[in-house]
mmCIF file of C-alpha atoms and ligand atoms in Angstrom:
data_model
loop_
_atom_site.group_PDB
_atom_site.id
_atom_site.type_symbol
_atom_site.label_atom_id
_atom_site.label_comp_id
_atom_site.label_asym_id
_atom_site.label_seq_id
_atom_site.Cartn_x
_atom_site.Cartn_y
_atom_site.Cartn_z
ATOM 1 C CA MET A 1 87.666 119.318 107.581
ATOM 2 C CA GLU A 2 87.456 118.351 111.196
ATOM 3 C CA ILE A 3 90.441 119.810 113.029
ATOM 4 C CA ILE A 4 91.306 117.944 116.227
ATOM 5 C CA ILE A 5 93.925 119.614 118.411
ATOM 6 C CA LYS A 6 95.423 117.432 121.140
ATOM 7 C CA ALA A 7 97.863 118.590 123.811
ATOM 8 C CA THR A 8 100.787 116.338 122.868
ATOM 9 C CA ALA A 9 101.960 114.157 119.992
ATOM 10 C CA VAL A 10 101.128 111.053 122.046
ATOM 11 C CA ASP A 11 97.568 112.314 122.569
ATOM 12 C CA ALA A 12 97.280 112.876 118.808
ATOM 13 C CA GLN A 13 98.564 109.370 118.110
ATOM 14 C CA GLN A 14 96.008 107.950 120.550
ATOM 15 C CA GLU A 15 93.177 109.800 118.821
ATOM 16 C CA ALA A 16 94.282 108.488 115.408
ATOM 17 C CA ALA A 17 94.668 104.939 116.731
ATOM 18 C CA ARG A 18 91.169 105.081 118.223
ATOM 19 C CA ILE A 19 89.770 106.184 114.834
ATOM 20 C CA PHE A 20 91.426 103.150 113.214
ATOM 21 C CA ARG A 21 90.211 100.833 115.983
ATOM 22 C CA ARG A 22 86.651 102.034 115.464
ATOM 23 C CA GLN A 23 86.979 101.607 111.687
ATOM 24 C CA ILE A 24 88.183 97.993 111.984
ATOM 25 C CA ARG A 25 85.547 97.133 114.582
ATOM 26 C CA ASP A 26 82.780 98.617 112.472
ATOM 27 C CA LYS A 27 84.020 96.892 109.310
ATOM 28 C CA PRO A 28 86.341 93.927 109.996
ATOM 29 C CA ASP A 29 87.312 93.655 106.312
ATOM 30 C CA SER A 30 88.209 97.343 106.092
ATOM 31 C CA VAL A 31 90.537 98.547 103.375
ATOM 32 C CA LEU A 32 93.108 100.771 105.085
ATOM 33 C CA GLY A 33 95.394 103.246 103.356
ATOM 34 C CA LEU A 34 98.682 103.409 105.236
ATOM 35 C CA ALA A 35 101.509 105.914 105.405
ATOM 36 C CA THR A 36 105.170 105.919 106.369
ATOM 37 C CA GLY A 37 107.404 108.642 107.828
ATOM 38 C CA SER A 38 108.056 109.308 111.506
ATOM 39 C CA THR A 39 104.567 110.641 112.294
ATOM 40 C CA PRO A 40 102.581 107.364 112.052
ATOM 41 C CA ILE A 41 105.097 105.228 113.978
ATOM 42 C CA GLY A 42 103.403 105.942 117.309
ATOM 43 C CA VAL A 43 99.988 105.177 115.817
ATOM 44 C CA TYR A 44 101.203 101.777 114.603
ATOM 45 C CA ALA A 45 102.688 101.042 118.041
ATOM 46 C CA LEU A 46 99.300 101.784 119.623
ATOM 47 C CA LEU A 47 97.475 99.600 117.081
ATOM 48 C CA VAL A 48 99.892 96.753 117.866
ATOM 49 C CA GLU A 49 99.129 97.259 121.562
ATOM 50 C CA MET A 50 95.364 97.279 120.930
ATOM 51 C CA HIS A 51 95.774 94.077 118.908
ATOM 52 C CA ARG A 52 97.720 92.443 121.778
ATOM 53 C CA ARG A 53 94.914 93.375 124.161
ATOM 54 C CA GLY A 54 92.446 91.676 121.819
ATOM 55 C CA GLU A 55 90.702 94.938 120.923
ATOM 56 C CA ILE A 56 91.247 94.683 117.163
ATOM 57 C CA ASP A 57 91.550 91.839 114.724
ATOM 58 C CA PHE A 58 93.385 92.353 111.448
ATOM 59 C CA ALA A 59 92.484 88.914 110.043
ATOM 60 C CA ARG A 60 90.262 90.324 107.301
ATOM 61 C CA VAL A 61 91.828 93.780 106.951
ATOM 62 C CA ARG A 62 93.350 94.766 103.591
ATOM 63 C CA THR A 63 95.995 97.490 103.363
ATOM 64 C CA PHE A 64 97.425 99.715 100.653
ATOM 65 C CA ASN A 65 100.480 101.867 101.281
ATOM 66 C CA LEU A 66 100.855 105.235 99.686
ATOM 67 C CA ASP A 67 104.300 104.939 98.183
ATOM 68 C CA GLU A 68 107.658 103.232 97.715
ATOM 69 C CA TYR A 69 111.149 104.105 96.488
ATOM 70 C CA VAL A 70 111.985 102.910 93.000
ATOM 71 C CA GLY A 71 114.951 100.530 93.046
ATOM 72 C CA LEU A 72 114.507 99.284 96.623
ATOM 73 C CA GLY A 73 113.358 95.750 97.396
ATOM 74 C CA PRO A 74 111.475 94.603 100.501
ATOM 75 C CA GLU A 75 114.680 93.671 102.323
ATOM 76 C CA HIS A 76 116.282 97.111 101.930
ATOM 77 C CA PRO A 77 116.072 98.859 105.336
ATOM 78 C CA GLY A 78 115.116 102.110 103.613
ATOM 79 C CA SER A 79 112.178 100.597 101.734
ATOM 80 C CA TYR A 80 108.671 101.338 102.870
ATOM 81 C CA ARG A 81 107.786 97.636 102.678
ATOM 82 C CA HIS A 82 110.526 97.075 105.245
ATOM 83 C CA PHE A 83 109.224 99.959 107.373
ATOM 84 C CA MET A 84 105.706 98.536 107.371
ATOM 85 C CA ARG A 85 106.893 95.052 108.245
ATOM 86 C CA GLU A 86 108.924 96.416 111.142
ATOM 87 C CA HIS A 87 106.276 98.719 112.590
ATOM 88 C CA LEU A 88 103.025 96.895 111.885
ATOM 89 C CA PHE A 89 102.717 93.904 109.555
ATOM 90 C CA SER A 90 104.953 91.523 111.524
ATOM 91 C CA LYS A 91 103.266 92.469 114.807
ATOM 92 C CA VAL A 92 99.581 91.987 114.003
ATOM 93 C CA ASN A 93 97.598 89.203 112.347
ATOM 94 C CA VAL A 94 97.206 90.871 108.946
ATOM 95 C CA ALA A 95 97.604 88.311 106.128
ATOM 96 C CA ALA A 96 100.696 88.997 104.013
ATOM 97 C CA GLU A 97 98.675 88.662 100.805
ATOM 98 C CA ASN A 98 96.310 91.369 102.044
ATOM 99 C CA THR A 99 99.073 93.963 102.385
ATOM 100 C CA HIS A 100 99.970 96.043 99.354
ATOM 101 C CA VAL A 101 102.955 98.356 98.959
ATOM 102 C CA PRO A 102 104.039 99.512 95.499
ATOM 103 C CA ASP A 103 106.847 97.290 94.179
ATOM 104 C CA GLY A 104 110.057 99.319 93.984
ATOM 105 C CA LEU A 105 111.657 96.644 91.819
ATOM 106 C CA THR A 106 108.907 96.392 89.220
ATOM 107 C CA LYS A 107 110.111 95.937 85.631
ATOM 108 C CA SER A 108 107.397 98.240 84.308
ATOM 109 C CA VAL A 109 106.452 101.175 86.499
ATOM 110 C CA PRO A 110 103.433 102.267 84.378
ATOM 111 C CA ALA A 111 101.966 98.741 84.250
ATOM 112 C CA HIS A 112 102.539 98.250 87.984
ATOM 113 C CA CYS A 113 100.889 101.608 88.790
ATOM 114 C CA ALA A 114 97.837 100.671 86.710
ATOM 115 C CA ASP A 115 97.693 97.300 88.526
ATOM 116 C CA TYR A 116 97.927 99.047 91.902
ATOM 117 C CA GLU A 117 94.951 101.240 91.047
ATOM 118 C CA GLU A 118 93.054 98.171 89.830
ATOM 119 C CA SER A 119 93.802 96.267 93.075
ATOM 120 C CA ILE A 120 92.415 99.155 95.123
ATOM 121 C CA ARG A 121 89.279 99.116 92.970
ATOM 122 C CA ARG A 122 88.915 95.330 93.236
ATOM 123 C CA CYS A 123 89.024 95.608 97.047
ATOM 124 C CA GLY A 124 86.169 98.118 96.906
ATOM 125 C CA GLY A 125 88.204 101.285 97.462
ATOM 126 C CA ILE A 126 89.986 102.590 100.542
ATOM 127 C CA ASP A 127 87.769 103.044 103.601
ATOM 128 C CA LEU A 128 90.190 105.021 105.752
ATOM 129 C CA GLN A 129 93.440 106.616 104.599
ATOM 130 C CA LEU A 130 96.175 107.679 107.031
ATOM 131 C CA LEU A 131 98.346 110.565 105.836
ATOM 132 C CA GLY A 132 101.384 112.392 107.121
ATOM 133 C CA LEU A 133 102.361 115.867 106.029
ATOM 134 C CA SER A 134 105.737 116.916 104.713
ATOM 135 C CA ARG A 135 107.129 120.397 105.250
ATOM 136 C CA ASP A 136 106.498 121.272 101.594
ATOM 137 C CA GLY A 137 102.896 120.098 101.824
ATOM 138 C CA HIS A 138 103.269 116.860 99.904
ATOM 139 C CA ILE A 139 101.054 113.892 100.682
ATOM 140 C CA GLY A 140 102.278 110.431 99.758
ATOM 141 C CA PHE A 141 105.095 111.582 97.498
ATOM 142 C CA ASN A 142 102.959 114.026 95.543
ATOM 143 C CA GLU A 143 105.387 116.907 95.491
ATOM 144 C CA PRO A 144 104.367 120.525 94.827
ATOM 145 C CA SER A 145 103.110 120.903 91.236
ATOM 146 C CA SER A 146 101.586 117.405 91.237
ATOM 147 C CA SER A 147 98.285 117.291 89.423
ATOM 148 C CA LEU A 148 95.463 117.409 91.944
ATOM 149 C CA ALA A 149 93.776 114.749 89.769
ATOM 150 C CA SER A 150 96.841 112.469 89.546
ATOM 151 C CA ARG A 151 96.754 108.692 89.825
ATOM 152 C CA THR A 152 99.429 106.238 91.001
ATOM 153 C CA ARG A 153 102.598 106.952 89.024
ATOM 154 C CA LEU A 154 106.320 107.694 89.073
ATOM 155 C CA LYS A 155 107.444 110.916 90.737
ATOM 156 C CA THR A 156 110.813 112.583 91.276
ATOM 157 C CA ILE A 157 111.240 113.826 94.829
ATOM 158 C CA THR A 158 112.582 117.289 95.613
ATOM 159 C CA PRO A 159 116.069 117.790 97.096
ATOM 160 C CA GLN A 160 114.400 118.951 100.325
ATOM 161 C CA THR A 161 112.345 115.765 100.563
ATOM 162 C CA ALA A 162 115.498 113.708 100.005
ATOM 163 C CA ALA A 163 117.176 115.635 102.832
ATOM 164 C CA ASP A 164 114.135 115.187 105.110
ATOM 165 C CA ASN A 165 114.095 111.437 104.461
ATOM 166 C CA VAL A 166 117.808 110.700 104.942
ATOM 167 C CA GLY A 167 117.111 108.143 107.710
ATOM 168 C CA VAL A 168 118.915 104.870 107.051
ATOM 169 C CA PHE A 169 120.368 106.171 103.789
ATOM 170 C CA GLY A 170 122.975 108.262 105.633
ATOM 171 C CA THR A 171 123.164 111.117 103.119
ATOM 172 C CA ALA A 172 120.595 112.869 100.911
ATOM 173 C CA GLU A 173 122.536 111.764 97.806
ATOM 174 C CA LYS A 174 121.816 108.138 98.653
ATOM 175 C CA VAL A 175 118.039 108.649 98.922
ATOM 176 C CA PRO A 176 116.450 107.324 95.708
ATOM 177 C CA ARG A 177 115.215 110.183 93.539
ATOM 178 C CA HIS A 178 112.329 108.262 92.050
ATOM 179 C CA VAL A 179 109.293 106.924 93.814
ATOM 180 C CA ILE A 180 105.977 105.311 93.019
ATOM 181 C CA THR A 181 103.147 107.104 94.778
ATOM 182 C CA MET A 182 99.388 106.929 94.861
ATOM 183 C CA GLY A 183 98.133 110.019 93.092
ATOM 184 C CA ILE A 184 96.229 112.854 94.697
ATOM 185 C CA GLY A 185 93.119 111.749 92.791
ATOM 186 C CA THR A 186 93.626 108.245 94.200
ATOM 187 C CA ILE A 187 93.956 109.565 97.758
ATOM 188 C CA MET A 188 90.904 111.795 97.344
ATOM 189 C CA GLU A 189 88.748 108.744 96.514
ATOM 190 C CA SER A 190 89.290 107.261 99.990
ATOM 191 C CA ARG A 191 86.021 107.351 101.912
ATOM 192 C CA ARG A 192 87.641 108.932 104.955
ATOM 193 C CA VAL A 193 91.039 110.479 105.596
ATOM 194 C CA VAL A 194 93.006 110.961 108.815
ATOM 195 C CA MET A 195 95.762 113.515 108.247
ATOM 196 C CA MET A 196 98.257 113.641 111.135
ATOM 197 C CA ALA A 197 100.838 116.305 111.836
ATOM 198 C CA THR A 198 102.787 116.874 115.034
ATOM 199 C CA GLY A 199 105.604 119.155 116.142
ATOM 200 C CA ALA A 200 106.505 122.805 115.640
ATOM 201 C CA PRO A 201 108.278 122.315 112.266
ATOM 202 C CA LYS A 202 104.875 121.432 110.756
ATOM 203 C CA ALA A 203 102.991 124.488 112.100
ATOM 204 C CA ALA A 204 103.378 126.678 108.999
ATOM 205 C CA VAL A 205 102.395 124.001 106.488
ATOM 206 C CA VAL A 206 99.468 122.894 108.686
ATOM 207 C CA ALA A 207 98.120 126.468 108.634
ATOM 208 C CA GLN A 208 98.482 126.539 104.864
ATOM 209 C CA MET A 209 96.790 123.160 104.442
ATOM 210 C CA VAL A 210 93.806 124.044 106.617
ATOM 211 C CA GLU A 211 93.373 127.780 106.072
ATOM 212 C CA GLY A 212 95.264 128.573 102.858
ATOM 213 C CA ALA A 213 94.033 128.556 99.266
ATOM 214 C CA ILE A 214 93.816 125.257 97.414
ATOM 215 C CA THR A 215 96.829 124.927 95.162
ATOM 216 C CA ALA A 216 99.004 122.252 93.579
ATOM 217 C CA ASN A 217 101.862 124.235 95.063
ATOM 218 C CA CYS A 218 100.858 122.770 98.435
ATOM 219 C CA PRO A 219 99.171 119.467 97.550
ATOM 220 C CA ALA A 220 97.728 118.858 101.035
ATOM 221 C CA THR A 221 95.437 121.875 100.572
ATOM 222 C CA VAL A 222 93.304 119.680 98.279
ATOM 223 C CA LEU A 223 92.080 117.880 101.410
ATOM 224 C CA GLN A 224 89.791 120.884 101.941
ATOM 225 C CA MET A 225 87.789 119.327 99.092
ATOM 226 C CA HIS A 226 87.554 115.915 100.756
ATOM 227 C CA PRO A 227 84.097 115.207 102.171
ATOM 228 C CA SER A 228 85.405 113.444 105.286
ATOM 229 C CA CYS A 229 88.876 114.507 106.373
ATOM 230 C CA MET A 230 89.994 114.591 109.992
ATOM 231 C CA VAL A 231 93.157 116.562 110.736
ATOM 232 C CA VAL A 232 94.729 115.325 113.971
ATOM 233 C CA LEU A 233 97.328 117.695 115.436
ATOM 234 C CA ASP A 234 99.246 118.412 118.589
ATOM 235 C CA GLU A 235 99.393 121.943 120.012
ATOM 236 C CA ALA A 236 102.819 122.578 118.457
ATOM 237 C CA ALA A 237 101.626 121.763 114.942
ATOM 238 C CA ALA A 238 98.420 123.774 115.493
ATOM 239 C CA ALA A 239 100.281 126.898 116.673
ATOM 240 C CA GLU A 240 99.743 128.967 113.502
ATOM 241 C CA LEU A 241 96.055 128.189 112.943
ATOM 242 C CA LYS A 242 93.973 131.371 113.061
ATOM 243 C CA ARG A 243 90.713 129.634 113.930
ATOM 244 C CA ALA A 244 92.154 127.211 116.490
ATOM 245 C CA ASP A 245 89.653 128.321 119.142
ATOM 246 C CA TYR A 246 86.748 127.473 116.880
ATOM 247 C CA TYR A 247 88.200 124.015 116.100
ATOM 248 C CA ARG A 248 88.562 123.386 119.835
ATOM 249 C CA TRP A 249 84.977 124.516 120.406
ATOM 250 C CA VAL A 250 83.698 122.140 117.727
ATOM 251 C CA TYR A 251 85.625 119.228 119.230
ATOM 252 C CA ALA A 252 84.447 120.035 122.779
ATOM 253 C CA ASN A 253 80.869 120.015 121.514
ATOM 254 C CA LYS A 254 81.210 116.884 119.407
ATOM 255 C CA PRO A 255 78.104 114.741 119.758
ATOM 256 C CA GLU A 256 78.663 111.581 121.806
ATOM 257 C CA TRP A 257 77.786 109.288 118.891
ATOM 258 C CA GLN A 258 80.588 110.803 116.798
ATOM 259 C CA ARG A 259 83.302 110.203 119.390
ATOM 260 C CA VAL A 260 85.768 107.317 119.115
HETATM 261 C C1 GLP B 301 107.659 111.062 103.327
HETATM 262 C C2 GLP B 301 106.433 110.226 103.028
HETATM 263 C C3 GLP B 301 105.165 110.983 103.377
HETATM 264 C C4 GLP B 301 105.280 111.536 104.797
HETATM 265 C C5 GLP B 301 106.445 112.493 104.866
HETATM 266 C C6 GLP B 301 106.574 113.205 106.206
HETATM 267 O O1 GLP B 301 107.890 112.013 102.345
HETATM 268 N N1 GLP B 301 106.364 109.808 101.648
HETATM 269 O O2 GLP B 301 104.058 110.120 103.261
HETATM 270 O O3 GLP B 301 104.101 112.200 105.153
HETATM 271 O O4 GLP B 301 107.609 111.731 104.590
HETATM 272 O O5 GLP B 301 107.298 112.412 107.098
HETATM 273 P P1 GLP B 301 107.369 112.664 108.659
HETATM 274 O O6 GLP B 301 106.148 112.048 109.243
HETATM 275 O O7 GLP B 301 108.602 111.915 109.065
HETATM 276 O O8 GLP B 301 107.458 114.115 108.884
#
């Protein structure tokens, strides 16, 4: 893992956006794995800005989102398709047919999940996957106890996750209990991963993810096994890391050709 500690959340968002800009410039038909939640919103805003300035072109980019609520259609304000349209898809020149979000209204969840996996394969696999981190260590919606080898499938979220994701739903009871999520095995096949976490409430789970033992009890710990995972943090989220000084040293000494 490469641990990048930035002073503020905005600095962390800028670092992540620069990594995506470099990816798209290096490979204009990149396959991007995208995430929802509050953490990536600033990254999407920066990508929109870079697009406006003519620095990145999404014309050939393909995207796959991590997850979606079962029972919600694209027009529902709580759906992740809606979120993506609002924060990114409607603001850049990505082709609608090149954007993929699991279909919350599918008639057959298992068949749709198999199709989703097949679409990722047909596109050549995910080049760069953006991830957020929940307080219980889930990635996508792979809650604690998820198989570390899992593929895209139905999951039942925890009561805490429902409470954390109240947003437009108003109350935790109204948050759908079932979701379709890429599996941990699916996520692990991405060529590169950018995991982002900002803010003090994430400090404990960040320390566990980076420095704890690998366990399905904290799914994000599996990223220690990923061959190319960047963890982009702000100081608040990095506060409980024991080796923070070493991570800073590595970043300060990063070779010029590796910088974005
Ligand atoms: C949801 C999403 C995750 C996201 C998490 C954290 O559970 N399915 O992909 O990482 O929320 O969200 P936030 O960034 O708002 O803390």
